[in-house]
mmCIF file of C-alpha atoms and ligand atoms in Angstrom:
data_model
loop_
_atom_site.group_PDB
_atom_site.id
_atom_site.type_symbol
_atom_site.label_atom_id
_atom_site.label_comp_id
_atom_site.label_asym_id
_atom_site.label_seq_id
_atom_site.Cartn_x
_atom_site.Cartn_y
_atom_site.Cartn_z
ATOM 1 C CA UNK H 1 -1.949 23.509 -13.766
ATOM 2 C CA UNK H 2 0.536 23.554 -11.490
ATOM 3 C CA UNK H 3 0.068 20.103 -9.293
ATOM 4 C CA UNK H 4 2.454 18.648 -6.458
ATOM 5 C CA UNK H 5 2.536 14.824 -6.265
ATOM 6 C CA UNK H 6 3.291 14.002 -2.609
ATOM 7 C CA UNK H 7 4.654 10.924 -1.855
ATOM 8 C CA UNK H 8 6.854 9.079 0.767
ATOM 9 C CA UNK H 9 6.093 5.355 1.139
ATOM 10 C CA UNK H 10 6.215 2.097 -0.987
ATOM 11 C CA UNK H 11 2.368 1.839 -1.818
ATOM 12 C CA UNK H 12 2.434 5.832 -2.602
ATOM 13 C CA UNK H 13 5.033 4.995 -5.646
ATOM 14 C CA UNK H 14 3.012 2.407 -7.062
ATOM 15 C CA UNK H 15 0.081 4.529 -6.920
ATOM 16 C CA UNK H 16 1.756 7.305 -8.480
ATOM 17 C CA UNK H 17 3.264 5.317 -11.398
ATOM 18 C CA UNK H 18 0.265 5.497 -13.722
ATOM 19 C CA UNK H 19 -1.367 8.762 -12.928
ATOM 20 C CA UNK H 20 2.227 10.557 -13.131
ATOM 21 C CA UNK H 21 2.807 9.453 -16.557
ATOM 22 C CA UNK H 22 -0.444 10.722 -17.345
ATOM 23 C CA UNK H 23 0.096 13.883 -15.895
ATOM 24 C CA UNK H 24 3.021 14.857 -16.941
ATOM 25 C CA UNK H 25 1.415 15.474 -20.257
ATOM 26 C CA UNK H 26 -1.097 17.952 -19.901
ATOM 27 C CA UNK H 27 0.020 19.375 -16.764
ATOM 28 C CA UNK H 28 3.514 20.490 -15.106
ATOM 29 C CA UNK H 29 3.980 18.405 -12.609
ATOM 30 C CA UNK H 30 5.903 18.517 -8.873
ATOM 31 C CA UNK H 31 6.802 15.413 -7.720
ATOM 32 C CA UNK H 32 7.643 15.500 -3.890
ATOM 33 C CA UNK H 33 9.190 13.192 -2.203
ATOM 34 C CA UNK H 34 8.909 13.106 1.681
ATOM 35 C CA UNK H 35 11.700 10.695 2.030
ATOM 36 C CA UNK H 36 9.611 8.801 4.584
ATOM 37 C CA UNK H 37 10.560 5.434 3.129
ATOM 38 C CA UNK H 38 14.423 5.618 1.736
ATOM 39 C CA UNK H 39 16.213 1.836 1.606
ATOM 40 C CA UNK H 40 17.386 1.258 -2.111
ATOM 41 C CA UNK H 41 15.094 -1.392 -1.683
ATOM 42 C CA UNK H 42 11.591 0.489 -0.840
ATOM 43 C CA UNK H 43 12.060 3.575 -2.828
ATOM 44 C CA UNK H 44 14.257 3.850 -5.244
ATOM 45 C CA UNK H 45 14.110 0.245 -6.440
ATOM 46 C CA UNK H 46 10.483 0.650 -6.667
ATOM 47 C CA UNK H 47 11.047 4.151 -9.190
ATOM 48 C CA UNK H 48 13.019 2.289 -11.088
ATOM 49 C CA UNK H 49 10.274 -0.578 -11.846
ATOM 50 C CA UNK H 50 7.634 1.583 -12.458
ATOM 51 C CA UNK H 51 10.072 3.813 -14.676
ATOM 52 C CA UNK H 52 8.739 6.777 -12.455
ATOM 53 C CA UNK H 53 11.180 9.913 -13.296
ATOM 54 C CA UNK H 54 13.506 10.985 -10.133
ATOM 55 C CA UNK H 55 11.639 13.100 -7.693
ATOM 56 C CA UNK H 56 11.518 17.144 -8.537
ATOM 57 C CA UNK H 57 11.927 17.699 -4.635
ATOM 58 C CA UNK H 58 13.191 15.207 -1.924
ATOM 59 C CA UNK H 59 12.697 16.387 1.752
ATOM 60 C CA UNK H 60 14.949 13.821 2.999
ATOM 61 C CA UNK H 61 13.032 13.245 5.919
ATOM 62 C CA UNK H 62 13.959 9.322 6.433
ATOM 63 C CA UNK H 63 15.120 7.900 9.437
ATOM 64 C CA UNK H 64 14.702 9.272 13.013
ATOM 65 C CA UNK H 65 11.795 8.714 15.382
ATOM 66 C CA UNK H 66 8.277 8.983 13.708
ATOM 67 C CA UNK H 67 7.566 12.418 15.026
ATOM 68 C CA UNK H 68 10.799 14.181 14.159
ATOM 69 C CA UNK H 69 10.429 12.898 10.832
ATOM 70 C CA UNK H 70 6.557 14.028 11.137
ATOM 71 C CA UNK H 71 7.509 17.741 12.402
ATOM 72 C CA UNK H 72 10.364 17.879 9.487
ATOM 73 C CA UNK H 73 8.104 17.187 6.765
ATOM 74 C CA UNK H 74 5.645 19.348 7.669
ATOM 75 C CA UNK H 75 8.366 22.408 8.161
ATOM 76 C CA UNK H 76 9.455 21.107 4.775
ATOM 77 C CA UNK H 77 6.383 20.411 2.836
ATOM 78 C CA UNK H 78 5.544 24.585 3.969
ATOM 79 C CA UNK H 79 8.821 25.557 2.506
ATOM 80 C CA UNK H 80 8.123 23.708 -0.558
ATOM 81 C CA UNK H 81 4.574 24.804 -1.251
ATOM 82 C CA UNK H 82 5.595 28.639 -0.479
ATOM 83 C CA UNK H 83 8.601 28.590 -2.536
ATOM 84 C CA UNK H 84 6.821 26.730 -5.731
ATOM 85 C CA UNK H 85 2.696 27.832 -5.397
ATOM 86 C CA UNK H 86 0.793 24.596 -6.624
ATOM 87 C CA UNK H 87 -2.636 25.096 -7.647
ATOM 88 C CA UNK H 88 -3.488 21.583 -6.573
ATOM 89 C CA UNK H 89 -2.094 19.214 -4.205
ATOM 90 C CA UNK H 90 -2.627 15.498 -4.557
ATOM 91 C CA UNK H 91 -1.803 13.236 -2.225
ATOM 92 C CA UNK H 92 -1.959 9.209 -1.725
ATOM 93 C CA UNK H 93 -3.441 6.523 0.600
ATOM 94 C CA UNK H 94 -2.767 6.924 4.394
ATOM 95 C CA UNK H 95 0.369 7.493 5.756
ATOM 96 C CA UNK H 96 1.841 9.927 7.783
ATOM 97 C CA UNK H 97 3.383 11.473 4.482
ATOM 98 C CA UNK H 98 -0.155 11.857 3.075
ATOM 99 C CA UNK H 99 -1.773 13.103 5.967
ATOM 100 C CA UNK H 100 1.529 15.410 6.408
ATOM 101 C CA UNK H 101 1.188 16.704 2.675
ATOM 102 C CA UNK H 102 -2.617 17.230 3.251
ATOM 103 C CA UNK H 103 -2.094 19.089 6.522
ATOM 104 C CA UNK H 104 0.181 21.750 4.808
ATOM 105 C CA UNK H 105 -1.985 22.448 1.906
ATOM 106 C CA UNK H 106 -4.868 22.832 3.873
ATOM 107 C CA UNK H 107 -3.186 25.713 6.148
ATOM 108 C CA UNK H 108 -2.096 27.533 3.268
ATOM 109 C CA UNK H 109 -5.362 27.089 1.616
ATOM 110 C CA UNK H 110 -4.357 25.160 -1.625
ATOM 111 C CA UNK H 111 -6.944 22.393 -3.062
ATOM 112 C CA UNK H 112 -6.114 19.066 -2.036
ATOM 113 C CA UNK H 113 -7.107 15.996 -4.027
ATOM 114 C CA UNK H 114 -7.172 12.615 -2.013
ATOM 115 C CA UNK H 115 -6.518 9.356 -4.084
ATOM 116 C CA UNK H 116 -7.932 6.016 -2.024
ATOM 117 C CA UNK H 117 -10.454 8.296 -0.160
ATOM 118 C CA UNK H 118 -13.671 6.652 2.168
ATOM 119 C CA UNK H 119 -11.434 4.035 3.396
ATOM 120 C CA UNK H 120 -12.267 3.162 6.734
ATOM 121 C CA UNK H 121 -11.057 0.180 9.534
ATOM 122 C CA UNK H 122 -12.766 2.010 12.207
ATOM 123 C CA UNK H 123 -9.946 0.925 14.016
ATOM 124 C CA UNK H 124 -8.523 4.192 15.728
ATOM 125 C CA UNK H 125 -5.757 1.785 17.016
ATOM 126 C CA UNK H 126 -4.319 2.290 13.749
ATOM 127 C CA UNK H 127 -1.975 5.414 12.890
ATOM 128 C CA UNK H 128 -3.345 5.012 8.980
ATOM 129 C CA UNK H 129 -7.100 5.177 10.392
ATOM 130 C CA UNK H 130 -6.253 8.769 11.850
ATOM 131 C CA UNK H 131 -4.512 9.962 9.061
ATOM 132 C CA UNK H 132 -7.240 8.945 6.566
ATOM 133 C CA UNK H 133 -10.434 10.351 8.111
ATOM 134 C CA UNK H 134 -8.830 14.091 8.711
ATOM 135 C CA UNK H 135 -6.893 13.849 4.897
ATOM 136 C CA UNK H 136 -10.228 12.511 3.754
ATOM 137 C CA UNK H 137 -11.907 15.855 6.182
ATOM 138 C CA UNK H 138 -9.794 18.494 4.731
ATOM 139 C CA UNK H 139 -9.735 17.360 1.381
ATOM 140 C CA UNK H 140 -11.607 19.405 -1.449
ATOM 141 C CA UNK H 141 -12.031 16.621 -3.972
ATOM 142 C CA UNK H 142 -12.159 13.031 -2.637
ATOM 143 C CA UNK H 143 -11.477 9.834 -5.262
ATOM 144 C CA UNK H 144 -12.873 7.021 -4.226
ATOM 145 C CA UNK H 145 -11.706 2.963 -4.924
ATOM 146 C CA UNK H 146 -14.708 1.376 -4.712
ATOM 147 C CA UNK H 147 -18.803 1.828 -4.197
ATOM 148 C CA UNK H 148 -18.406 1.281 -0.420
ATOM 149 C CA UNK H 149 -15.663 4.107 -0.115
ATOM 150 C CA UNK H 150 -18.194 5.803 -1.527
ATOM 151 C CA UNK H 151 -20.893 4.770 0.724
ATOM 152 C CA UNK H 152 -18.632 5.726 3.778
ATOM 153 C CA UNK H 153 -17.875 9.433 2.620
ATOM 154 C CA UNK H 154 -21.328 10.097 2.207
ATOM 155 C CA UNK H 155 -22.086 9.049 5.601
ATOM 156 C CA UNK H 156 -19.534 11.556 6.607
ATOM 157 C CA UNK H 157 -21.119 14.491 5.083
ATOM 158 C CA UNK H 158 -18.615 14.591 2.060
ATOM 159 C CA UNK H 159 -20.779 13.346 -0.773
ATOM 160 C CA UNK H 160 -20.432 16.455 -2.880
ATOM 161 C CA UNK H 161 -16.843 16.069 -2.928
ATOM 162 C CA UNK H 162 -16.738 12.469 -4.180
ATOM 163 C CA UNK H 163 -15.922 11.189 -7.390
ATOM 164 C CA UNK H 164 -15.944 7.307 -8.222
ATOM 165 C CA UNK H 165 -13.137 6.556 -10.124
ATOM 166 C CA UNK H 166 -11.850 2.693 -9.341
ATOM 167 C CA UNK H 167 -8.877 1.851 -7.816
ATOM 168 C CA UNK H 168 -5.616 2.897 -9.258
ATOM 169 C CA UNK H 169 -3.307 -0.126 -8.208
ATOM 170 C CA UNK H 170 -5.476 -1.950 -11.135
ATOM 171 C CA UNK H 171 -4.031 -0.247 -13.625
ATOM 172 C CA UNK H 172 -0.450 -0.628 -12.584
ATOM 173 C CA UNK H 173 -0.437 -3.889 -12.020
ATOM 174 C CA UNK H 174 -2.424 -3.971 -15.597
ATOM 175 C CA UNK H 175 0.516 -1.897 -16.344
ATOM 176 C CA UNK H 176 3.238 -4.279 -15.128
ATOM 177 C CA UNK H 177 2.309 -7.964 -14.735
ATOM 178 C CA UNK H 178 3.445 -8.877 -18.089
ATOM 179 C CA UNK H 179 6.712 -7.061 -18.433
ATOM 180 C CA UNK H 180 7.376 -9.306 -14.706
ATOM 181 C CA UNK H 181 6.398 -12.201 -16.035
ATOM 182 C CA UNK H 182 8.765 -11.696 -19.001
ATOM 183 C CA UNK H 183 11.623 -10.346 -17.005
ATOM 184 C CA UNK H 184 11.644 -11.353 -13.632
ATOM 185 C CA UNK H 185 13.815 -14.163 -12.591
ATOM 186 C CA UNK H 186 12.980 -14.565 -8.733
ATOM 187 C CA UNK H 187 11.232 -17.668 -9.022
ATOM 188 C CA UNK H 188 14.373 -19.320 -10.816
ATOM 189 C CA UNK H 189 16.640 -17.437 -8.231
ATOM 190 C CA UNK H 190 14.759 -18.927 -5.388
ATOM 191 C CA UNK H 191 14.589 -22.594 -7.012
ATOM 192 C CA UNK H 192 10.528 -22.191 -7.075
ATOM 193 C CA UNK H 193 7.594 -23.871 -9.047
ATOM 194 C CA UNK H 194 4.265 -22.288 -9.642
ATOM 195 C CA UNK H 195 1.970 -22.740 -7.162
ATOM 196 C CA UNK H 196 4.854 -24.609 -4.519
ATOM 197 C CA UNK H 197 4.939 -21.907 -2.202
ATOM 198 C CA UNK H 198 2.840 -18.991 0.141
ATOM 199 C CA UNK H 199 3.724 -15.082 -0.328
ATOM 200 C CA UNK H 200 4.016 -13.853 3.323
ATOM 201 C CA UNK H 201 4.456 -9.770 4.166
ATOM 202 C CA UNK H 202 3.522 -7.982 7.705
ATOM 203 C CA UNK H 203 4.090 -4.937 8.360
ATOM 204 C CA UNK H 204 1.016 -3.622 11.020
ATOM 205 C CA UNK H 205 2.323 -2.004 14.112
ATOM 206 C CA UNK H 206 0.010 -4.689 15.816
ATOM 207 C CA UNK H 207 1.420 -7.749 14.632
ATOM 208 C CA UNK H 208 4.828 -6.702 14.691
ATOM 209 C CA UNK H 209 6.050 -3.930 17.294
ATOM 210 C CA UNK H 210 6.040 -6.915 20.093
ATOM 211 C CA UNK H 211 8.458 -9.749 18.966
ATOM 212 C CA UNK H 212 6.348 -12.080 21.539
ATOM 213 C CA UNK H 213 3.230 -11.964 18.852
ATOM 214 C CA UNK H 214 5.385 -11.663 15.746
ATOM 215 C CA UNK H 215 6.984 -14.643 16.929
ATOM 216 C CA UNK H 216 4.021 -17.069 17.667
ATOM 217 C CA UNK H 217 2.519 -15.422 14.633
ATOM 218 C CA UNK H 218 5.600 -17.026 12.593
ATOM 219 C CA UNK H 219 6.078 -20.496 14.647
ATOM 220 C CA UNK H 220 2.802 -20.666 13.615
ATOM 221 C CA UNK H 221 2.935 -20.846 9.522
ATOM 222 C CA UNK H 222 5.521 -23.178 10.832
ATOM 223 C CA UNK H 223 2.889 -25.905 10.657
ATOM 224 C CA UNK H 224 2.023 -25.356 7.202
ATOM 225 C CA UNK H 225 3.081 -27.826 5.100
ATOM 226 C CA UNK H 226 4.366 -26.010 2.283
ATOM 227 C CA UNK H 227 7.597 -23.188 1.659
ATOM 228 C CA UNK H 228 6.583 -19.656 3.094
ATOM 229 C CA UNK H 229 8.738 -17.048 0.725
ATOM 230 C CA UNK H 230 8.683 -13.968 3.333
ATOM 231 C CA UNK H 231 9.875 -10.561 2.232
ATOM 232 C CA UNK H 232 10.899 -8.715 5.475
ATOM 233 C CA UNK H 233 10.175 -4.908 5.542
ATOM 234 C CA UNK H 234 12.397 -3.389 7.826
ATOM 235 C CA UNK H 235 9.779 -2.425 10.673
ATOM 236 C CA UNK H 236 9.426 -6.208 10.788
ATOM 237 C CA UNK H 237 13.257 -6.636 10.416
ATOM 238 C CA UNK H 238 13.948 -4.973 13.037
ATOM 239 C CA UNK H 239 11.916 -6.140 15.428
ATOM 240 C CA UNK H 240 13.256 -9.791 14.856
ATOM 241 C CA UNK H 241 15.658 -10.984 17.425
ATOM 242 C CA UNK H 242 19.088 -12.556 16.391
ATOM 243 C CA UNK H 243 18.588 -15.125 18.788
ATOM 244 C CA UNK H 244 14.829 -16.093 17.213
ATOM 245 C CA UNK H 245 14.785 -19.084 15.111
ATOM 246 C CA UNK H 246 12.398 -18.690 12.748
ATOM 247 C CA UNK H 247 10.480 -22.406 11.369
ATOM 248 C CA UNK H 248 12.279 -24.159 8.449
ATOM 249 C CA UNK H 249 9.841 -23.790 6.215
ATOM 250 C CA UNK H 250 9.723 -19.853 6.355
ATOM 251 C CA UNK H 251 12.652 -18.202 3.715
ATOM 252 C CA UNK H 252 12.835 -14.581 4.644
ATOM 253 C CA UNK H 253 14.635 -12.245 1.755
ATOM 254 C CA UNK H 254 14.702 -8.955 1.283
ATOM 255 C CA UNK H 255 12.075 -6.323 0.202
ATOM 256 C CA UNK H 256 11.394 -6.997 -3.471
ATOM 257 C CA UNK H 257 10.846 -4.390 -5.781
ATOM 258 C CA UNK H 258 7.766 -4.559 -7.434
ATOM 259 C CA UNK H 259 8.188 -6.560 -10.847
ATOM 260 C CA UNK H 260 9.359 -9.390 -8.772
ATOM 261 C CA UNK H 261 7.524 -8.906 -6.411
ATOM 262 C CA UNK H 262 4.039 -9.118 -8.549
ATOM 263 C CA UNK H 263 5.862 -12.215 -10.071
ATOM 264 C CA UNK H 264 6.097 -13.784 -6.931
ATOM 265 C CA UNK H 265 2.342 -13.179 -5.757
ATOM 266 C CA UNK H 266 1.320 -14.385 -9.769
ATOM 267 C CA UNK H 267 2.717 -17.809 -9.002
ATOM 268 C CA UNK H 268 1.893 -18.062 -5.192
ATOM 269 C CA UNK H 269 -0.319 -20.898 -4.019
ATOM 270 C CA UNK H 270 -1.706 -18.187 -1.800
ATOM 271 C CA UNK H 271 -0.733 -14.924 -0.047
ATOM 272 C CA UNK H 272 -0.615 -14.141 3.548
ATOM 273 C CA UNK H 273 -0.722 -10.574 4.612
ATOM 274 C CA UNK H 274 -1.378 -7.701 6.746
ATOM 275 C CA UNK H 275 -0.837 -5.104 4.357
ATOM 276 C CA UNK H 276 -3.786 -3.060 2.441
ATOM 277 C CA UNK H 277 -2.288 -3.149 -0.875
ATOM 278 C CA UNK H 278 -1.506 -6.811 -1.052
ATOM 279 C CA UNK H 279 -5.103 -7.431 -0.426
ATOM 280 C CA UNK H 280 -6.238 -5.598 -3.228
ATOM 281 C CA UNK H 281 -3.655 -7.418 -6.103
ATOM 282 C CA UNK H 282 -4.645 -11.115 -4.604
ATOM 283 C CA UNK H 283 -7.954 -10.047 -5.649
ATOM 284 C CA UNK H 284 -6.549 -8.665 -8.759
ATOM 285 C CA UNK H 285 -4.493 -12.178 -9.821
ATOM 286 C CA UNK H 286 -6.972 -14.388 -8.129
ATOM 287 C CA UNK H 287 -4.791 -15.966 -5.576
ATOM 288 C CA UNK H 288 -6.315 -16.638 -1.537
ATOM 289 C CA UNK H 289 -5.551 -14.137 0.501
ATOM 290 C CA UNK H 290 -5.597 -14.416 4.101
ATOM 291 C CA UNK H 291 -5.139 -11.399 6.276
ATOM 292 C CA UNK H 292 -4.047 -11.523 9.329
ATOM 293 C CA UNK H 293 -5.717 -8.765 10.903
ATOM 294 C CA UNK H 294 -9.243 -8.843 12.744
ATOM 295 C CA UNK H 295 -10.859 -6.036 10.301
ATOM 296 C CA UNK H 296 -10.099 -4.776 6.605
ATOM 297 C CA UNK H 297 -10.706 -1.687 4.930
ATOM 298 C CA UNK H 298 -11.252 -4.180 1.358
ATOM 299 C CA UNK H 299 -14.450 -5.633 3.051
ATOM 300 C CA UNK H 300 -15.609 -6.479 -0.796
ATOM 301 C CA UNK H 301 -12.256 -9.227 -0.768
ATOM 302 C CA UNK H 302 -13.837 -10.681 2.225
ATOM 303 C CA UNK H 303 -17.948 -10.783 0.955
ATOM 304 C CA UNK H 304 -16.918 -12.227 -2.557
ATOM 305 C CA UNK H 305 -14.998 -15.199 -0.536
ATOM 306 C CA UNK H 306 -11.445 -14.305 -1.783
ATOM 307 C CA UNK H 307 -9.898 -12.933 1.256
ATOM 308 C CA UNK H 308 -10.262 -14.635 5.084
ATOM 309 C CA UNK H 309 -9.871 -12.607 8.269
ATOM 310 C CA UNK H 310 -7.712 -14.788 10.629
ATOM 311 C CA UNK H 311 -6.936 -13.328 14.151
ATOM 312 C CA UNK H 312 -3.320 -12.713 14.673
ATOM 313 C CA UNK H 313 -3.903 -13.936 18.247
ATOM 314 C CA UNK H 314 -5.637 -16.807 17.638
ATOM 315 C CA UNK H 315 -4.369 -20.646 18.137
ATOM 316 C CA UNK H 316 -5.337 -22.690 14.777
ATOM 317 C CA UNK H 317 -4.002 -19.859 12.320
ATOM 318 C CA UNK H 318 -2.457 -22.712 10.180
ATOM 319 C CA UNK H 319 -5.971 -24.804 10.051
ATOM 320 C CA UNK H 320 -7.573 -21.830 9.343
ATOM 321 C CA UNK H 321 -5.172 -20.882 6.396
ATOM 322 C CA UNK H 322 -5.686 -24.500 5.109
ATOM 323 C CA UNK H 323 -9.430 -24.717 5.592
ATOM 324 C CA UNK H 324 -10.064 -21.245 3.154
ATOM 325 C CA UNK H 325 -11.762 -22.219 0.560
ATOM 326 C CA UNK H 326 -12.530 -18.968 -2.158
ATOM 327 C CA UNK H 327 -15.035 -19.010 -4.507
ATOM 328 C CA UNK H 328 -15.413 -19.286 -8.141
ATOM 329 C CA UNK H 329 -16.054 -15.893 -9.666
ATOM 330 C CA UNK H 330 -15.361 -12.564 -8.800
ATOM 331 C CA UNK H 331 -17.089 -9.119 -9.045
ATOM 332 C CA UNK H 332 -15.592 -5.972 -10.717
ATOM 333 C CA UNK H 333 -14.601 -4.330 -7.362
ATOM 334 C CA UNK H 334 -11.186 -1.896 -8.028
ATOM 335 C CA UNK H 335 -13.052 -0.862 -11.759
ATOM 336 C CA UNK H 336 -10.471 -0.616 -14.910
ATOM 337 C CA UNK H 337 -9.033 2.373 -16.816
ATOM 338 C CA UNK H 338 -9.099 4.308 -13.457
ATOM 339 C CA UNK H 339 -6.051 6.632 -14.777
ATOM 340 C CA UNK H 340 -7.954 7.554 -17.664
ATOM 341 C CA UNK H 341 -11.013 8.415 -15.232
ATOM 342 C CA UNK H 342 -8.784 10.303 -12.753
ATOM 343 C CA UNK H 343 -7.347 12.617 -15.079
ATOM 344 C CA UNK H 344 -10.418 13.552 -16.780
ATOM 345 C CA UNK H 345 -11.518 14.749 -13.044
ATOM 346 C CA UNK H 346 -8.423 16.671 -12.783
ATOM 347 C CA UNK H 347 -8.985 17.916 -16.227
ATOM 348 C CA UNK H 348 -12.320 19.229 -15.134
ATOM 349 C CA UNK H 349 -11.142 21.172 -11.997
ATOM 350 C CA UNK H 350 -8.990 23.272 -14.202
HETATM 351 C C1 UD1 X 1 4.086 2.998 6.603
HETATM 352 C C2 UD1 X 1 2.697 3.438 6.758
HETATM 353 C C3 UD1 X 1 1.682 2.582 6.006
HETATM 354 C C4 UD1 X 1 2.265 1.354 4.940
HETATM 355 C C5 UD1 X 1 3.654 1.044 5.055
HETATM 356 C C6 UD1 X 1 3.817 0.720 3.518
HETATM 357 C C7 UD1 X 1 2.836 5.180 8.378
HETATM 358 C C8 UD1 X 1 2.146 5.829 9.702
HETATM 359 N N1 UD1 X 1 2.214 3.975 8.198
HETATM 360 O O1 UD1 X 1 4.637 1.813 7.748
HETATM 361 O O2 UD1 X 1 0.119 3.083 6.340
HETATM 362 O O3 UD1 X 1 1.280 0.256 5.272
HETATM 363 O O4 UD1 X 1 4.262 2.329 5.034
HETATM 364 O O5 UD1 X 1 5.250 -0.159 3.607
HETATM 365 O O6 UD1 X 1 2.972 5.941 7.649
HETATM 366 N N2 UD1 X 1 12.466 2.219 7.846
HETATM 367 C C9 UD1 X 1 13.318 1.369 7.522
HETATM 368 N N3 UD1 X 1 13.546 1.775 6.018
HETATM 369 C C10 UD1 X 1 13.087 2.519 4.958
HETATM 370 C C11 UD1 X 1 11.402 2.348 5.668
HETATM 371 C C12 UD1 X 1 11.205 2.566 7.065
HETATM 372 O O7 UD1 X 1 14.676 1.258 8.003
HETATM 373 O O8 UD1 X 1 13.239 2.146 3.852
HETATM 374 C C13 UD1 X 1 12.169 1.981 9.389
HETATM 375 C C14 UD1 X 1 11.852 3.126 10.068
HETATM 376 O O9 UD1 X 1 13.191 3.421 10.068
HETATM 377 C C15 UD1 X 1 10.686 3.015 11.052
HETATM 378 C C16 UD1 X 1 10.685 1.886 10.281
HETATM 379 O O10 UD1 X 1 10.678 0.904 9.236
HETATM 380 O O11 UD1 X 1 11.660 2.210 12.063
HETATM 381 C C17 UD1 X 1 8.667 1.624 10.238
HETATM 382 O O12 UD1 X 1 8.502 2.988 9.289
HETATM 383 P P1 UD1 X 1 7.561 4.066 9.007
HETATM 384 O O13 UD1 X 1 8.006 4.734 8.046
HETATM 385 O O14 UD1 X 1 7.465 4.573 10.039
HETATM 386 O O15 UD1 X 1 6.106 2.684 8.875
HETATM 387 P P2 UD1 X 1 5.794 1.869 7.851
HETATM 388 O O16 UD1 X 1 5.803 0.531 8.694
HETATM 389 O O17 UD1 X 1 6.770 2.064 7.232
HETATM 390 N N1 UDP X 2 5.630 -4.541 -2.306
HETATM 391 C C1 UDP X 2 7.059 -4.788 -3.268
HETATM 392 N N2 UDP X 2 7.812 -5.758 -2.538
HETATM 393 C C2 UDP X 2 7.301 -6.442 -1.657
HETATM 394 C C3 UDP X 2 6.378 -6.657 -0.528
HETATM 395 C C4 UDP X 2 5.270 -5.233 -1.255
HETATM 396 O O1 UDP X 2 6.723 -4.304 -4.011
HETATM 397 O O2 UDP X 2 8.170 -6.562 -0.927
HETATM 398 C C5 UDP X 2 4.342 -3.953 -3.146
HETATM 399 C C6 UDP X 2 3.108 -4.250 -3.309
HETATM 400 O O3 UDP X 2 3.039 -5.098 -4.754
HETATM 401 C C7 UDP X 2 2.187 -3.939 -3.157
HETATM 402 C C8 UDP X 2 2.662 -2.831 -2.130
HETATM 403 O O4 UDP X 2 4.063 -2.734 -2.080
HETATM 404 O O5 UDP X 2 2.354 -2.983 -4.291
HETATM 405 C C9 UDP X 2 2.149 -2.684 -1.017
HETATM 406 O O6 UDP X 2 2.821 -2.122 -0.043
HETATM 407 P P1 UDP X 2 3.244 -2.277 1.081
HETATM 408 O O7 UDP X 2 2.401 -3.795 1.507
HETATM 409 O O8 UDP X 2 4.231 -1.773 2.219
HETATM 410 O O9 UDP X 2 1.981 -1.431 2.294
HETATM 411 P P2 UDP X 2 0.003 -1.020 2.589
HETATM 412 O O10 UDP X 2 -0.413 -1.241 0.957
HETATM 413 O O11 UDP X 2 0.295 -2.075 3.557
HETATM 414 O O12 UDP X 2 0.104 0.560 2.755
#
């Protein structure tokens, strides 16, 4: 089968890696990179770390404002799909690249497969929530990462198209964690000891787009006694004013490659984040996770007491973090050998 795998943002490259490695053995897979993320550290470095081959088509839509970028994605994807005639279009997650790929394929009547279907935060102020709902409803095949996602799809009348596959990020982690621990020099380079630091990431619009909110958050994290390693997303970097004096315990670093980042996660005392994927990785690595949001799509991690939601506007963030104790055991939320299941379903489409 001729398949388009459409990606554009960092977490999508991480989801693509194991699937692409398997798909290209049996199908004619064409990797399409929209260019949504374009810095070396946010894109090429992740491809290199994960051994993903160069994209076959690069749409070069990086930079510019969101609307320009999105409209360029639509028109360039239409040209690429009309030119190559894929029989299946695979989209991942919930970014603007996901929505663009799904909309164009839907208009051209090409079957769409959505990986990470059925996620909902029920917060329409997140651009990702709209992207997910629309993508799920125009797709022909929905690969759900968890039973919760399957239930949501059933409630929305999409049960017949839905398959419980597990979460593909489990496989990316399983394939790479040992390599990361052997190869990564990041702990040495940053002079860190295991469990003597917390790891922080922030990039959600409501946490970083208003620099008063962002700086208040960081000031509160300054009340923690441990060192905080903070790889700064480009969106967040743009919002921090040069005059802002970050608390002394927080060390800002560039966005990390995947191997260095999972090595940092693996040795951290705890992980503080507003990322979707990092909440899952914290669970998989059995790390306490503090999510600086009022809701999450990954409700199971909270129900199981491995993830604590902390309202980013609350006044006692450090106290809530210090008092959080995880459960001792874990269920199997995200599945295993997910790629094999996904490829099995895809082969059955053929
Ligand atoms: C996007 C996704 C979000 C995902 C995140 C993963 C949407 C709506 N949002 O958010 O769901 O969680 O990626 O990281 O699709 N920028 C750079 N260099 C880069 C990438 C971005 O400077 O390599 C800048 C952009 O120019 C823009 C800002 O960062 O000013 C935000 O980028 P954008 O892709 O719009 O959204 P993200 O916050 O990265
Ligand atoms: N990640 C990375 N380097 C970093 C920060 C994150 O490689 O400096 C990886 C992380 O391991 C996870 C993914 O990026 O697999 C999460 O992406 P992000 O937080 O950008 O987006 P989200 O998951 O929220 O959509």
